[in-house]
Amino acid sequence: MTAIFLHFTGVWSNCCQFDDDGRFCGLADREVMAEEGGRSFSRRNQLLDIEKQVHKWWTEGDVFRAQPKESTPKLEFAAAYHRLRGASVLLPFAFHCTGMPIKASADKLLREISRFGNPPVFPVVKEEESVETEVKVEAEGNQGLLGGNFKGKKSKVLAKTGGVKYQWEIMRSYGLSDEEIARFTDPYYWLTYFPPLAVEDLKEFGLGCDWRRTFITTDMNPYFDSFVRWQMQKLKALGKIVKDLRYTVYSPLDGQPCADHDRASGEGVIPQEYTLIKMEALPPFPPKMSVLEGKKVYLTATTLRPETMYGQTNAWVLPEGKYGVFEINDTKVFVLTYKAALNLAYQRLSRIPEKLSCLLELSGQNLIGLPLSSPLAFNKTIYTLPMLSVLTEKGTGIVTSVPSDSPDDYMALHDLKSKPAFRAKFGVKDEWVLPFEIVPIINHPDFGDRSAERICIEKKIKSQNERDKLDEAKKTIYKGRFYEGTMIVGEFAGMKVQEAKGLIRSNLLEMNQAVTYSEPEKKVMSRSGDECVVALTD
C-alpha cells in the first residue's frame, strides 16, 4: 500500500496544483512561489521531495523494464496496479506522427517565408500592444531543449491581419529563435525535436514506461514502417482490402484527403452526393456568349430529386450571382459557379485534371432568357429565369424548377406570372413565363398531384420571400412524397417514388444526360487554411 500511495502522490502533486488565482501551475511555477515567502509551503515541499525521491528509486531500480514474453501490455494505471502485485508489466510508448498537423504547420512556415522573408516581417498596424511574458523552464527537465528561461513577445492584436495568427509567431511564443524556427520548415525536424520534450514531461508525470520500447511512427522508424507495409500488403493479398475510387473531402493545397483531425473547421462533414442535370443551351446564343458558338453548352443544376425532372417548367439563376463557363473537354462546356467547377475538376470532370479552364465569366442576369432543352422535361424548351433565393454557395448556383412539387418553385413562378413589374425589372419576356403551367408528376397521399400549389394555398403563402412558411411547407411535402408518393408519369408510372428514384437516376447517368457530383455538406477548412472540395480519389 505504501508503494501505491507514493505513486499516486507523485501524479497528484505534479499535475493538480493551482496558484492563488485558480490557475494551473506546474512544478517550476510552484518552486518560484515557494521562494516568494509569505505562506508556508512546507507540507507541499515535503510531498515534492518524496516525489523526486521516488522518481530516483524508479530510475535506479529500472522498475519499468519488462520482457514481453513475461508480460501483457496495459494502460498506465492498470500497469502500475499489476506491477505492485508482483507482475512483470511491459508498458511501451509511441508517438503518432502520421497525421497532417505537423506537415500543415511546416508548410505554413514555408509560405510565410516566401511572402514575408526569413525571418519574416509581418504587416502591422499602429497602436499595437505587446506583452512580455517570462517563462521559467525547469532546469532538470527542458533546459537542454529550450535553453532554460526564455521570453516570448505576443502581439495583443495579432497584427490585425484578419484574425490570422502566423505559425512563425506561434513558434516564437515557445521561446524559439528565428534561426531555430527556420529548421521547422522540414516536417521531419518536428519529429526529432518534440518527442524528447514529451518524454521528459511523461517521466515527471511518473509514467511507468520501459523507455527502451519507445518509438515514433512514419518512415523515420524503418522497423515500424516495414511492419505497416507488410500488414497492408498481406491484407491486400488476402482480399481483405481493395484499392478503388471514392469521393472524399480533399485539400487542394495539401494535395491529399482532409480527414477530421486535419481540419481547422468542419469536423464530421462528409461528401453530399447529387445528380447533376445537364440542360443544353439552345443556339443562337446571346452576344455575350457568342464566343461559345460551335460548342456544346450546358447549364448544370444539382438535384436530390431526379424523379421530379419530368415536371420542369424553367431553370432558376440568381440575377446578381457570378457564374463561369468552364471547359469539360474540347467540345463540351458547363455553366456553373467557380466553387462547383473546382469540385468537378477534382472529380475528373475538367479538360485539365484538377485545374479550371474558364472561357467566360457571366452574371445571372446574362443568363436570363436563355432557352434550354432539359432531360425528361415534358416541355421541350424551357427558359432561364430569375429567382432571388438561389444560393450560389450550394450546388452549382443553377436550379431546376418543378412547381408541381416544390413550394419555392411554385411561389417564384407565381410571382413572375402575376407581377408584370417584377418581370420588367429583370427583362423577362411574357413568352418565357406565361405559357408554362404546372405539370403533375407525383401523387402525394395528402396533397394530391399538385401538392406545392395546395400547401401554399392552405398556409396562405403570398410571396417567394416568406421563407419560414416556405421551409415549413417544403418539409411537410417532401417527407410524405418520398415515402408514400406515387409516380403518375414516365416509364415508372404507378411505382412508389422511393423505388423509382434510383432507377430514374441510373437512366439519366447511363444516357449521359446527367453526371454524379459531390461537394462537402458544409464548409470545411484544412489546417493549412485551405477551403476543401470533394475529390474522386484513387
Tab-separated table of N, CA, C and O in Angstrom, residues 46-126:
chain	number	residue	atom	x	y	z
A	46	GLN	N	7.426	18.967	1.139
A	46	GLN	CA	7.745	17.615	1.607
A	46	GLN	C	7.237	16.574	0.618
A	46	GLN	O	7.922	15.595	0.303
A	47	LEU	N	6.011	16.797	0.126
A	47	LEU	CA	5.460	15.877	-0.876
A	47	LEU	C	6.285	15.900	-2.159
A	47	LEU	O	6.521	14.860	-2.786
A	48	LEU	N	6.731	17.089	-2.564
A	48	LEU	CA	7.554	17.185	-3.770
A	48	LEU	C	8.887	16.469	-3.578
A	48	LEU	O	9.396	15.820	-4.496
A	49	ASP	N	9.461	16.586	-2.384
A	49	ASP	CA	10.707	15.866	-2.101
A	49	ASP	C	10.498	14.360	-2.188
A	49	ASP	O	11.349	13.618	-2.706
A	50	ILE	N	9.350	13.906	-1.654
A	50	ILE	CA	9.031	12.472	-1.734
A	50	ILE	C	8.904	12.054	-3.200
A	50	ILE	O	9.410	11.005	-3.623
A	51	GLU	N	8.225	12.892	-3.963
A	51	GLU	CA	8.039	12.581	-5.387
A	51	GLU	C	9.375	12.431	-6.099
A	51	GLU	O	9.604	11.463	-6.844
A	52	LYS	N	10.288	13.377	-5.872
A	52	LYS	CA	11.597	13.305	-6.513
A	52	LYS	C	12.377	12.064	-6.073
A	52	LYS	O	13.059	11.433	-6.883
A	53	GLN	N	12.268	11.717	-4.792
A	53	GLN	CA	12.977	10.550	-4.287
A	53	GLN	C	12.441	9.280	-4.925
A	53	GLN	O	13.206	8.382	-5.319
A	54	VAL	N	11.114	9.209	-5.064
A	54	VAL	CA	10.512	8.023	-5.688
A	54	VAL	C	10.920	7.923	-7.152
A	54	VAL	O	11.228	6.829	-7.669
A	55	HIS	N	10.919	9.060	-7.861
A	55	HIS	CA	11.383	9.047	-9.254
A	55	HIS	C	12.812	8.506	-9.336
A	55	HIS	O	13.153	7.753	-10.250
A	56	LYS	N	13.636	8.909	-8.377
A	56	LYS	CA	15.023	8.443	-8.358
A	56	LYS	C	15.082	6.937	-8.149
A	56	LYS	O	15.838	6.228	-8.830
A	57	TRP	N	14.265	6.432	-7.205
A	57	TRP	CA	14.227	4.983	-6.973
A	57	TRP	C	13.809	4.233	-8.241
A	57	TRP	O	14.377	3.203	-8.590
A	58	TRP	N	12.778	4.739	-8.896
A	58	TRP	CA	12.291	4.079	-10.109
A	58	TRP	C	13.377	4.017	-11.178
A	58	TRP	O	13.542	3.015	-11.866
A	59	THR	N	14.098	5.154	-11.335
A	59	THR	CA	15.148	5.198	-12.358
A	59	THR	C	16.299	4.261	-12.022
A	59	THR	O	16.764	3.489	-12.867
A	60	GLU	N	16.765	4.336	-10.761
A	60	GLU	CA	17.897	3.492	-10.352
A	60	GLU	C	17.546	2.018	-10.367
A	60	GLU	O	18.381	1.168	-10.730
A	61	GLY	N	16.325	1.696	-9.991
A	61	GLY	CA	15.929	0.298	-9.961
A	61	GLY	C	15.429	-0.234	-11.278
A	61	GLY	O	15.166	-1.440	-11.417
A	62	ASP	N	15.296	0.656	-12.297
A	62	ASP	CA	14.821	0.242	-13.623
A	62	ASP	C	13.546	-0.589	-13.491
A	62	ASP	O	13.406	-1.658	-14.105
A	63	VAL	N	12.613	-0.085	-12.660
A	63	VAL	CA	11.463	-0.903	-12.274
A	63	VAL	C	10.471	-1.124	-13.414
A	63	VAL	O	9.629	-2.022	-13.341
A	64	PHE	N	10.553	-0.346	-14.470
A	64	PHE	CA	9.568	-0.470	-15.541
A	64	PHE	C	10.068	-1.315	-16.711
A	64	PHE	O	9.371	-1.505	-17.692
A	65	ARG	N	11.310	-1.779	-16.600
A	65	ARG	CA	11.835	-2.639	-17.662
A	65	ARG	C	11.156	-4.002	-17.575
A	65	ARG	O	11.025	-4.568	-16.506
A	66	ALA	N	10.705	-4.511	-18.705
A	66	ALA	CA	9.988	-5.792	-18.705
A	66	ALA	C	10.307	-6.558	-19.975
A	66	ALA	O	10.599	-5.972	-21.013
A	67	GLN	N	10.240	-7.883	-19.894
A	67	GLN	CA	10.399	-8.745	-21.047
A	67	GLN	C	9.012	-9.075	-21.603
A	67	GLN	O	8.143	-9.518	-20.854
A	68	PRO	N	8.787	-8.847	-22.901
A	68	PRO	CA	7.441	-9.023	-23.443
A	68	PRO	C	6.871	-10.426	-23.285
A	68	PRO	O	5.683	-10.594	-23.121
A	69	LYS	N	7.724	-11.467	-23.282
A	69	LYS	CA	7.199	-12.826	-23.174
A	69	LYS	C	6.662	-13.122	-21.773
A	69	LYS	O	5.967	-14.101	-21.571
A	70	GLU	N	7.019	-12.264	-20.818
A	70	GLU	CA	6.583	-12.491	-19.452
A	70	GLU	C	5.441	-11.570	-19.038
A	70	GLU	O	5.025	-11.567	-17.890
A	71	SER	N	4.962	-10.744	-19.962
A	71	SER	CA	4.002	-9.719	-19.540
A	71	SER	C	2.942	-9.469	-20.587
A	71	SER	O	3.027	-9.922	-21.713
A	72	THR	N	1.945	-8.740	-20.176
A	72	THR	CA	0.863	-8.322	-21.066
A	72	THR	C	0.766	-6.799	-21.017
A	72	THR	O	0.651	-6.229	-19.935
A	73	PRO	N	0.839	-6.064	-22.168
A	73	PRO	CA	0.765	-4.610	-22.149
A	73	PRO	C	-0.546	-4.116	-21.543
A	73	PRO	O	-1.610	-4.632	-21.832
A	74	LYS	N	-0.471	-3.094	-20.675
A	74	LYS	CA	-1.647	-2.488	-20.054
A	74	LYS	C	-1.549	-0.988	-20.114
A	74	LYS	O	-0.474	-0.429	-20.317
A	75	LEU	N	-2.662	-0.288	-19.882
A	75	LEU	CA	-2.616	1.150	-19.729
A	75	LEU	C	-1.930	1.503	-18.427
A	75	LEU	O	-1.747	0.660	-17.545
A	76	GLU	N	-1.560	2.781	-18.249
A	76	GLU	CA	-0.640	3.183	-17.188
A	76	GLU	C	-1.108	2.790	-15.798
A	76	GLU	O	-0.360	2.200	-15.014
A	77	PHE	N	-2.347	3.090	-15.450
A	77	PHE	CA	-2.794	2.792	-14.091
A	77	PHE	C	-2.961	1.282	-13.872
A	77	PHE	O	-2.632	0.759	-12.803
A	78	ALA	N	-3.465	0.599	-14.893
A	78	ALA	CA	-3.569	-0.857	-14.776
A	78	ALA	C	-2.191	-1.488	-14.670
A	78	ALA	O	-1.974	-2.436	-13.900
A	79	ALA	N	-1.218	-0.917	-15.440
A	79	ALA	CA	0.145	-1.440	-15.379
A	79	ALA	C	0.725	-1.254	-13.983
A	79	ALA	O	1.372	-2.155	-13.429
A	80	ALA	N	0.495	-0.079	-13.374
A	80	ALA	CA	1.011	0.175	-12.025
A	80	ALA	C	0.395	-0.784	-11.017
A	80	ALA	O	1.073	-1.312	-10.128
A	81	TYR	N	-0.899	-1.038	-11.155
A	81	TYR	CA	-1.596	-1.936	-10.228
A	81	TYR	C	-1.001	-3.340	-10.282
A	81	TYR	O	-0.662	-3.947	-9.252
A	82	HIS	N	-0.839	-3.877	-11.475
A	82	HIS	CA	-0.320	-5.240	-11.602
A	82	HIS	C	1.153	-5.327	-11.225
A	82	HIS	O	1.606	-6.350	-10.698
A	83	ARG	N	1.908	-4.239	-11.479
A	83	ARG	CA	3.320	-4.240	-11.101
A	83	ARG	C	3.459	-4.303	-9.582
A	83	ARG	O	4.321	-4.992	-9.040
A	84	LEU	N	2.580	-3.552	-8.880
A	84	LEU	CA	2.641	-3.558	-7.415
A	84	LEU	C	2.219	-4.908	-6.828
A	84	LEU	O	2.533	-5.222	-5.678
A	85	ARG	N	1.509	-5.702	-7.616
A	85	ARG	CA	1.120	-7.044	-7.179
A	85	ARG	C	2.164	-8.087	-7.565
A	85	ARG	O	1.935	-9.283	-7.397
A	86	GLY	N	3.296	-7.617	-8.089
A	86	GLY	CA	4.395	-8.527	-8.357
A	86	GLY	C	4.542	-8.975	-9.790
A	86	GLY	O	5.458	-9.745	-10.096
A	87	ALA	N	3.668	-8.517	-10.686
A	87	ALA	CA	3.758	-8.946	-12.085
A	87	ALA	C	4.837	-8.162	-12.820
A	87	ALA	O	5.172	-7.027	-12.449
A	88	SER	N	5.398	-8.764	-13.862
A	88	SER	CA	6.319	-8.062	-14.752
A	88	SER	C	5.492	-7.469	-15.885
A	88	SER	O	4.950	-8.199	-16.719
A	89	VAL	N	5.348	-6.164	-15.887
A	89	VAL	CA	4.420	-5.497	-16.806
A	89	VAL	C	5.182	-4.648	-17.815
A	89	VAL	O	6.002	-3.809	-17.424
A	90	LEU	N	4.913	-4.862	-19.093
A	90	LEU	CA	5.532	-4.061	-20.142
A	90	LEU	C	4.565	-2.937	-20.550
A	90	LEU	O	3.455	-3.198	-21.010
A	91	LEU	N	4.982	-1.695	-20.372
A	91	LEU	CA	4.215	-0.538	-20.848
A	91	LEU	C	5.085	0.227	-21.839
A	91	LEU	O	5.953	0.994	-21.452
A	92	PRO	N	4.900	0.012	-23.139
A	92	PRO	CA	5.674	0.761	-24.148
A	92	PRO	C	5.017	2.121	-24.401
A	92	PRO	O	3.950	2.412	-23.873
A	93	PHE	N	5.641	2.933	-25.214
A	93	PHE	CA	5.059	4.239	-25.536
A	93	PHE	C	5.498	4.635	-26.933
A	93	PHE	O	6.661	4.474	-27.304
A	94	ALA	N	4.556	5.190	-27.716
A	94	ALA	CA	4.870	5.597	-29.084
A	94	ALA	C	4.284	6.974	-29.367
A	94	ALA	O	3.331	7.407	-28.720
A	95	PHE	N	4.863	7.668	-30.352
A	95	PHE	CA	4.399	8.990	-30.771
A	95	PHE	C	3.808	8.882	-32.172
A	95	PHE	O	4.506	8.533	-33.121
A	96	HIS	N	2.518	9.215	-32.269
A	96	HIS	CA	1.809	9.122	-33.549
A	96	HIS	C	2.120	10.365	-34.371
A	96	HIS	O	1.713	11.467	-34.027
A	97	CYS	N	2.840	10.196	-35.462
A	97	CYS	CA	3.304	11.340	-36.263
A	97	CYS	C	2.846	11.261	-37.714
A	97	CYS	O	3.457	11.863	-38.593
A	98	THR	N	1.768	10.536	-37.985
A	98	THR	CA	1.381	10.290	-39.369
A	98	THR	C	0.251	11.186	-39.854
A	98	THR	O	-0.202	11.046	-40.978
A	99	GLY	N	-0.254	12.119	-39.035
A	99	GLY	CA	-1.344	12.996	-39.465
A	99	GLY	C	-0.835	14.221	-40.193
A	99	GLY	O	0.361	14.402	-40.416
A	100	MET	N	-1.769	15.107	-40.556
A	100	MET	CA	-1.414	16.302	-41.302
A	100	MET	C	-1.011	17.508	-40.456
A	100	MET	O	-0.428	18.454	-40.997
A	101	PRO	N	-1.312	17.602	-39.156
A	101	PRO	CA	-0.995	18.833	-38.422
A	101	PRO	C	0.465	19.255	-38.519
A	101	PRO	O	0.760	20.431	-38.703
A	102	ILE	N	1.408	18.304	-38.401
A	102	ILE	CA	2.827	18.651	-38.490
A	102	ILE	C	3.166	19.153	-39.886
A	102	ILE	O	3.791	20.198	-40.060
A	103	LYS	N	2.748	18.413	-40.905
A	103	LYS	CA	3.029	18.821	-42.293
A	103	LYS	C	2.399	20.173	-42.594
A	103	LYS	O	3.017	21.037	-43.242
A	104	ALA	N	1.163	20.394	-42.127
A	104	ALA	CA	0.486	21.660	-42.380
A	104	ALA	C	1.234	22.816	-41.724
A	104	ALA	O	1.387	23.891	-42.315
A	105	SER	N	1.723	22.604	-40.498
A	105	SER	CA	2.452	23.658	-39.794
A	105	SER	C	3.785	23.960	-40.491
A	105	SER	O	4.177	25.130	-40.614
A	106	ALA	N	4.475	22.920	-40.933
A	106	ALA	CA	5.732	23.125	-41.658
A	106	ALA	C	5.490	23.888	-42.960
A	106	ALA	O	6.251	24.799	-43.324
A	107	ASP	N	4.418	23.537	-43.661
A	107	ASP	CA	4.087	24.227	-44.915
A	107	ASP	C	3.717	25.684	-44.673
A	107	ASP	O	4.017	26.560	-45.488
A	108	LYS	N	3.045	25.958	-43.543
A	108	LYS	CA	2.710	27.351	-43.211
A	108	LYS	C	3.984	28.176	-43.059
A	108	LYS	O	4.065	29.314	-43.531
A	109	LEU	N	4.986	27.616	-42.385
A	109	LEU	CA	6.248	28.333	-42.218
A	109	LEU	C	6.897	28.620	-43.570
A	109	LEU	O	7.416	29.722	-43.798
A	110	LEU	N	6.860	27.659	-44.476
A	110	LEU	CA	7.423	27.860	-45.810
A	110	LEU	C	6.703	28.983	-46.548
A	110	LEU	O	7.342	29.831	-47.195
A	111	ARG	N	5.370	28.997	-46.460
A	111	ARG	CA	4.602	30.040	-47.137
A	111	ARG	C	4.880	31.414	-46.519
A	111	ARG	O	4.940	32.424	-47.231
A	112	GLU	N	5.034	31.450	-45.201
A	112	GLU	CA	5.321	32.727	-44.543
A	112	GLU	C	6.698	33.261	-44.942
A	112	GLU	O	6.873	34.467	-45.120
A	113	ILE	N	7.669	32.374	-45.112
A	113	ILE	CA	8.984	32.783	-45.584
A	113	ILE	C	8.902	33.330	-47.004
A	113	ILE	O	9.497	34.366	-47.330
A	114	SER	N	8.138	32.648	-47.857
A	114	SER	CA	8.030	33.086	-49.256
A	114	SER	C	7.336	34.440	-49.375
A	114	SER	O	7.632	35.220	-50.273
A	115	ARG	N	6.429	34.737	-48.441
A	115	ARG	CA	5.675	36.004	-48.501
A	115	ARG	C	6.369	37.135	-47.755
A	115	ARG	O	6.348	38.286	-48.206
A	116	PHE	N	6.988	36.815	-46.608
A	116	PHE	CA	7.463	37.878	-45.717
A	116	PHE	C	8.962	37.831	-45.427
A	116	PHE	O	9.445	38.627	-44.630
A	117	GLY	N	9.684	36.899	-46.047
A	117	GLY	CA	11.119	36.836	-45.846
A	117	GLY	C	11.513	35.911	-44.711
A	117	GLY	O	10.677	35.350	-44.009
A	118	ASN	N	12.846	35.745	-44.540
A	118	ASN	CA	13.387	34.879	-43.489
A	118	ASN	C	14.475	35.624	-42.721
A	118	ASN	O	15.553	35.863	-43.254
A	119	PRO	N	14.233	36.037	-41.475
A	119	PRO	CA	12.979	35.842	-40.741
A	119	PRO	C	11.880	36.755	-41.287
A	119	PRO	O	12.180	37.832	-41.796
A	120	PRO	N	10.633	36.351	-41.176
A	120	PRO	CA	9.546	37.133	-41.764
A	120	PRO	C	9.282	38.430	-41.009
A	120	PRO	O	9.419	38.500	-39.796
A	121	VAL	N	8.915	39.444	-41.771
A	121	VAL	CA	8.469	40.720	-41.209
A	121	VAL	C	6.988	40.842	-41.542
A	121	VAL	O	6.617	41.093	-42.697
A	122	PHE	N	6.135	40.637	-40.547
A	122	PHE	CA	4.700	40.604	-40.787
A	122	PHE	C	4.109	42.006	-40.805
A	122	PHE	O	4.615	42.915	-40.130
A	123	PRO	N	3.026	42.211	-41.562
A	123	PRO	CA	2.374	43.532	-41.590
A	123	PRO	C	1.791	43.858	-40.224
A	123	PRO	O	1.244	42.997	-39.541
A	124	VAL	N	1.937	45.118	-39.829
A	124	VAL	CA	1.428	45.564	-38.537
A	124	VAL	C	0.612	46.830	-38.731
A	124	VAL	O	0.660	47.471	-39.779
A	125	VAL	N	-0.138	47.196	-37.702
A	125	VAL	CA	-0.870	48.456	-37.690
A	125	VAL	C	-0.453	49.227	-36.450
A	125	VAL	O	0.123	48.685	-35.523
A	126	LYS	N	-0.733	50.512	-36.432
A	126	LYS	CA	-0.380	51.322	-35.271
A	126	LYS	C	-1.217	50.914	-34.067
A	126	LYS	O	-2.253	50.242	-34.202
